[in-house]
Coordinates of N, CA and C in Angstrom, one line a residue:
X170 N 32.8 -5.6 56.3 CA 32.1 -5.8 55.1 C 33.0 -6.2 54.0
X171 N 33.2 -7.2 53.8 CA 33.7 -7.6 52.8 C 33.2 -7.9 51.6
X172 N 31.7 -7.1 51.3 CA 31.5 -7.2 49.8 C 31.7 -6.8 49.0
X173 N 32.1 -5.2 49.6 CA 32.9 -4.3 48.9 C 34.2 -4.6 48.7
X174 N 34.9 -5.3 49.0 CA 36.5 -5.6 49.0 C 37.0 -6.8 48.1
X175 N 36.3 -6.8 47.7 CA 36.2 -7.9 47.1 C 37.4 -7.9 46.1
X176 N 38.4 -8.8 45.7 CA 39.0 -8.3 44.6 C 38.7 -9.7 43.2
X177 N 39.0 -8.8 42.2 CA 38.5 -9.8 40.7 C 39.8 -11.0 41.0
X178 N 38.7 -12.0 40.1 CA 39.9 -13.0 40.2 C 40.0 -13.6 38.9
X179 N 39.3 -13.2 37.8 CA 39.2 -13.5 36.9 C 40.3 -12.8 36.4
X180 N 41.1 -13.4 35.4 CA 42.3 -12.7 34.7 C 42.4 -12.8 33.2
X181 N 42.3 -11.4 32.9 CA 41.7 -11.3 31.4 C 43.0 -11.5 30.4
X182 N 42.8 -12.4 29.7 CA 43.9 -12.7 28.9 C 44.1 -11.9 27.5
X183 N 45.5 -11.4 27.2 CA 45.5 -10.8 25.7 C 44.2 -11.7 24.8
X184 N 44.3 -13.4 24.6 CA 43.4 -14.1 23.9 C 42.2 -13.8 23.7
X185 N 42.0 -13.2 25.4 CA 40.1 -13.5 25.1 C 39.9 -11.9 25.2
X186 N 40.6 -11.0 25.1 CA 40.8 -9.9 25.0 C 40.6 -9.4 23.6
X187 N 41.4 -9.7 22.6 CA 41.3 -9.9 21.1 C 39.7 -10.4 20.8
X188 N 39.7 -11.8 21.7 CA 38.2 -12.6 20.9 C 37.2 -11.3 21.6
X189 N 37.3 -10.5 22.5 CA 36.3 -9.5 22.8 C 36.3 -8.2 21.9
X190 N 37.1 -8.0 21.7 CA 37.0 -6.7 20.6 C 36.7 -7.3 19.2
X191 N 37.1 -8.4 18.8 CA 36.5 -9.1 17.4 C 35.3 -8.9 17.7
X192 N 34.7 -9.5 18.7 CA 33.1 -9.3 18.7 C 32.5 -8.7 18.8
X193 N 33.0 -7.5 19.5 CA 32.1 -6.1 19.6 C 32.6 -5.4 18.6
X194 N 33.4 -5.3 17.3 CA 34.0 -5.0 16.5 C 32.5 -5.3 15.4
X195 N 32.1 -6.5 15.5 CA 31.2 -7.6 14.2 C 29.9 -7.1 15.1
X196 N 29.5 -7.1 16.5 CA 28.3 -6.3 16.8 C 28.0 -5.2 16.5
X197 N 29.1 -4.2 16.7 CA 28.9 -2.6 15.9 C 28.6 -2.6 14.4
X198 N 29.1 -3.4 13.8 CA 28.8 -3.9 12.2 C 27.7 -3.9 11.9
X199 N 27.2 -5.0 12.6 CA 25.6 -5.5 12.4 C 24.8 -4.4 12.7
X200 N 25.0 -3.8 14.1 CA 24.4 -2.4 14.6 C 24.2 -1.5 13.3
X201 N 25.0 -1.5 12.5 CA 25.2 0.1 11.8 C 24.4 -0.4 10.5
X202 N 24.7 -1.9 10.2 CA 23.4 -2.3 9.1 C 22.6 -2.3 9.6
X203 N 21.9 -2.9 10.6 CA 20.3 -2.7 10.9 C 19.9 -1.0 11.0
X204 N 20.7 -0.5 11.3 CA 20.6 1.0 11.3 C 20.2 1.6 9.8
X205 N 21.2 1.0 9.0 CA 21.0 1.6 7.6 C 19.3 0.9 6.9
X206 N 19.2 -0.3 7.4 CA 18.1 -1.4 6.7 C 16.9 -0.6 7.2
X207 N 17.4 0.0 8.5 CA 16.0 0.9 9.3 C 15.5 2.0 8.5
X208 N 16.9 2.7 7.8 CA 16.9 4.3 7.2 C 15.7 3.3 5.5
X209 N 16.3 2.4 5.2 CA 16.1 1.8 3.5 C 14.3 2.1 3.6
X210 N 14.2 0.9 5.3 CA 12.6 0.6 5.1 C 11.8 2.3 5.0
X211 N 12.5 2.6 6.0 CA 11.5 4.2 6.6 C 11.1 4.9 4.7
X212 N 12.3 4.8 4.4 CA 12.3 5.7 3.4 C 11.1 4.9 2.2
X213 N 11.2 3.9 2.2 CA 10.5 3.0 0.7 C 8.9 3.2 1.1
X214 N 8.7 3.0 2.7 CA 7.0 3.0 3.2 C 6.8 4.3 2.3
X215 N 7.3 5.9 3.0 CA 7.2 6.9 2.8 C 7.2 7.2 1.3
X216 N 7.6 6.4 0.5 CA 7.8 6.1 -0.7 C 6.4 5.7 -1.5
X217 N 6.4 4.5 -0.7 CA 5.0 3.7 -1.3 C 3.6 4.8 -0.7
X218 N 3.8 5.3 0.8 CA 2.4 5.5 0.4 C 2.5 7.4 -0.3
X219 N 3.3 8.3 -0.9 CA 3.4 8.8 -1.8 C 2.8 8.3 -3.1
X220 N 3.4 7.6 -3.3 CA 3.0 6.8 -5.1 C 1.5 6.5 -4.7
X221 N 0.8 5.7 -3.8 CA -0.5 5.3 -3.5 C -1.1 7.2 -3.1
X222 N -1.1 7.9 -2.5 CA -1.9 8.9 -2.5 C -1.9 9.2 -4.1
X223 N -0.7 9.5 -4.9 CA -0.9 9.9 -6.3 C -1.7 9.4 -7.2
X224 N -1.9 7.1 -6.7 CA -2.8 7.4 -7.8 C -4.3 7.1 -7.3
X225 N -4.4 7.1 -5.6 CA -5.9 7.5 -5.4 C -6.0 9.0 -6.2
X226 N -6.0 9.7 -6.5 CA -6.1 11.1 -6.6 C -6.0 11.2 -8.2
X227 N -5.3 9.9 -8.9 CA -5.1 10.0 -10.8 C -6.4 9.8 -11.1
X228 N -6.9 10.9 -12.3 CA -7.5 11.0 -12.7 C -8.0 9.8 -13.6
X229 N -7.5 8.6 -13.8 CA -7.6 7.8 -14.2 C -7.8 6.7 -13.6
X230 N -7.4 6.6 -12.5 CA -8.3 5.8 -11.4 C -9.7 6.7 -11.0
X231 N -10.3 7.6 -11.1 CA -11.0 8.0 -10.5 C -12.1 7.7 -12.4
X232 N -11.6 7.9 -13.2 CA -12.4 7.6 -14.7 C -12.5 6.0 -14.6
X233 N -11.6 5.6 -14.5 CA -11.9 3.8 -14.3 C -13.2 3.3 -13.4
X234 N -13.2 4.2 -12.1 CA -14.6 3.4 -11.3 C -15.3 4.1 -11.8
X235 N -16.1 5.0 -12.1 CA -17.1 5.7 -12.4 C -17.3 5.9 -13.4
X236 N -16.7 4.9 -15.2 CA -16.9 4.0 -15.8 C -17.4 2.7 -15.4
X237 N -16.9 1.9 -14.3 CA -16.9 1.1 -14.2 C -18.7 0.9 -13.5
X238 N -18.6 1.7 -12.7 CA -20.0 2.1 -12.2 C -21.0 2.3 -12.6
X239 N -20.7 2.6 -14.1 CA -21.7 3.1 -14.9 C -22.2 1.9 -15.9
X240 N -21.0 1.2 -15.9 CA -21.5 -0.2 -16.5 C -22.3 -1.2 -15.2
X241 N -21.7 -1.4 -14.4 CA -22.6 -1.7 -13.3 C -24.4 -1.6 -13.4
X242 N -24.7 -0.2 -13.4 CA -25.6 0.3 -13.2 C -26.3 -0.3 -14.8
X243 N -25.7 -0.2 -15.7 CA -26.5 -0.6 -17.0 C -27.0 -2.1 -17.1
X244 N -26.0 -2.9 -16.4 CA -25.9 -4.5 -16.3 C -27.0 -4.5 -15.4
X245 N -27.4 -4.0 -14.0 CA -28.4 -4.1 -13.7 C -29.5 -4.0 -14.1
X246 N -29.5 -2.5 -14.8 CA -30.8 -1.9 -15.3 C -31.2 -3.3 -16.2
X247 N -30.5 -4.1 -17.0 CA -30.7 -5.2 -18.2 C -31.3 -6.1 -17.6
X248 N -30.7 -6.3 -16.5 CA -31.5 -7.5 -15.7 C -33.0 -7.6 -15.2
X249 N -33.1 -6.0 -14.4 CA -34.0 -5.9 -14.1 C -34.9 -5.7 -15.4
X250 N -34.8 -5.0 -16.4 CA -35.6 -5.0 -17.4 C -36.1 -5.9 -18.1
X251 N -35.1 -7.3 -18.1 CA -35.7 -9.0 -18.8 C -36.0 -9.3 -17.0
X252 N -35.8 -9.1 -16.0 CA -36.6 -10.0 -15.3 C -38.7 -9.0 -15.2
X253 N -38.1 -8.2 -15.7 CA -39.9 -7.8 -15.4 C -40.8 -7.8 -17.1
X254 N -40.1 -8.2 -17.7 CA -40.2 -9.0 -19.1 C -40.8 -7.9 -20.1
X255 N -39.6 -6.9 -20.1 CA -39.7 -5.7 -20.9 C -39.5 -6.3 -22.7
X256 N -40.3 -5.9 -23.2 CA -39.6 -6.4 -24.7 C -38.6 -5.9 -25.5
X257 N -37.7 -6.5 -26.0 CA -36.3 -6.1 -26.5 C -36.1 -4.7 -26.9
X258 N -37.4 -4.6 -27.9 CA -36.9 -3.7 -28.8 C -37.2 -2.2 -27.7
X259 N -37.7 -2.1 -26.7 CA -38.1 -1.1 -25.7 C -36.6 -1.1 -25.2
X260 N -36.2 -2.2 -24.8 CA -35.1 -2.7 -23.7 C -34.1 -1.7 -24.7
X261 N -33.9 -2.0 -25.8 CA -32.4 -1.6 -26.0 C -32.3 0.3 -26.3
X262 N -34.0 1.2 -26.4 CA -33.6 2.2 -26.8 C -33.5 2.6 -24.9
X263 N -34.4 2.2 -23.8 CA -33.9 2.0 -22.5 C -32.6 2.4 -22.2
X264 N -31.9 1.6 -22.4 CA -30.0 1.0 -22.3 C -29.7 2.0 -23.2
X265 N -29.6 2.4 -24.2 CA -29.2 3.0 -24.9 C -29.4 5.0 -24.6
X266 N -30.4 4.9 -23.8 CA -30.5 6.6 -23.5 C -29.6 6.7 -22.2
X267 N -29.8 5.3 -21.1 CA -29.3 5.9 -20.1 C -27.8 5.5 -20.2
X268 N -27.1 4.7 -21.4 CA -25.6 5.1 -21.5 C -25.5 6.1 -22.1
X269 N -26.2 7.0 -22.3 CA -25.6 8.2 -23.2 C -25.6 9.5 -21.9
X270 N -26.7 9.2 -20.8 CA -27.2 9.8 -19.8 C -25.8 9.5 -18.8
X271 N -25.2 8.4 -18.2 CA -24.0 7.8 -18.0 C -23.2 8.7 -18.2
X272 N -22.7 8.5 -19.7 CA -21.7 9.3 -20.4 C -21.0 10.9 -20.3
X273 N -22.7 11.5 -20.3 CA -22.8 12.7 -20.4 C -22.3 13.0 -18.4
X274 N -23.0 12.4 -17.9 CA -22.2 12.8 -16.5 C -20.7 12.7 -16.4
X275 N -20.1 11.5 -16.9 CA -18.7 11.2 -16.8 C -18.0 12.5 -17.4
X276 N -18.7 13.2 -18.6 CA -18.0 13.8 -19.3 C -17.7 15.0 -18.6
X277 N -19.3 15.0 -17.8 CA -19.5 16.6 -16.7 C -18.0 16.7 -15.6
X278 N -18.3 15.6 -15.0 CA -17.2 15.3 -14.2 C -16.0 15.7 -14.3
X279 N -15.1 15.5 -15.7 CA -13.8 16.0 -16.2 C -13.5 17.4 -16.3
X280 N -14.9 18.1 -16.7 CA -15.0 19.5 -16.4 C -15.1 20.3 -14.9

């Protein structure tokens, strides 16, 4: 069996000896930044969705829609009130009780 016996015939020169440790020298390099670039990203996601739970949860994002909702609801109510051809002066004490009805919940809410 001479597969096993085989002997190298390749003869590794000081030159390309050197050019192989330069290179695995500059791959271990790159290794150890993508390594650090790995630690940078891990940390910033963990980062970001921190900051995002905080300001689902800010009470000021949660005042902003449910303001915002409340105007919603009035802009409709107006619509629907001139499309079924309510007269103004009805229309505005209308609008005017249920922003205050609006309000008063918003206000419940902070409590």
């Amino acid at each position: 069996m001479r597969f096993f016996n085989r002997k190298k015939t390749e003869v590794i020169t000081p030159e390309i000896q050197a050019h192989n440790e330069a290179l695995q020298n500059e791959n271990d390099d790159l290794l150890d930044q993508i390594e650090a670039l790995k630690l940078d990203v891990s940390e910033l996601k963990s980062e970001n969705q921190h900051l995002t739970e905080r300001l689902s949860r800010s009470k000021y994002q949660q005042k902003l829609t449910k303001t915002g909702g409340g105007l919603a609801v009035l802009f409709i109510s107006y619509m629907l009130l001139s499309l079924l051809g309510e007269p103004s002066r009805y229309m505005i004490w209308l609008l005017l009780i249920e922003a205050v009805f609006i309000f008063m919940m918003l206000r419940g809410d902070e409590k």
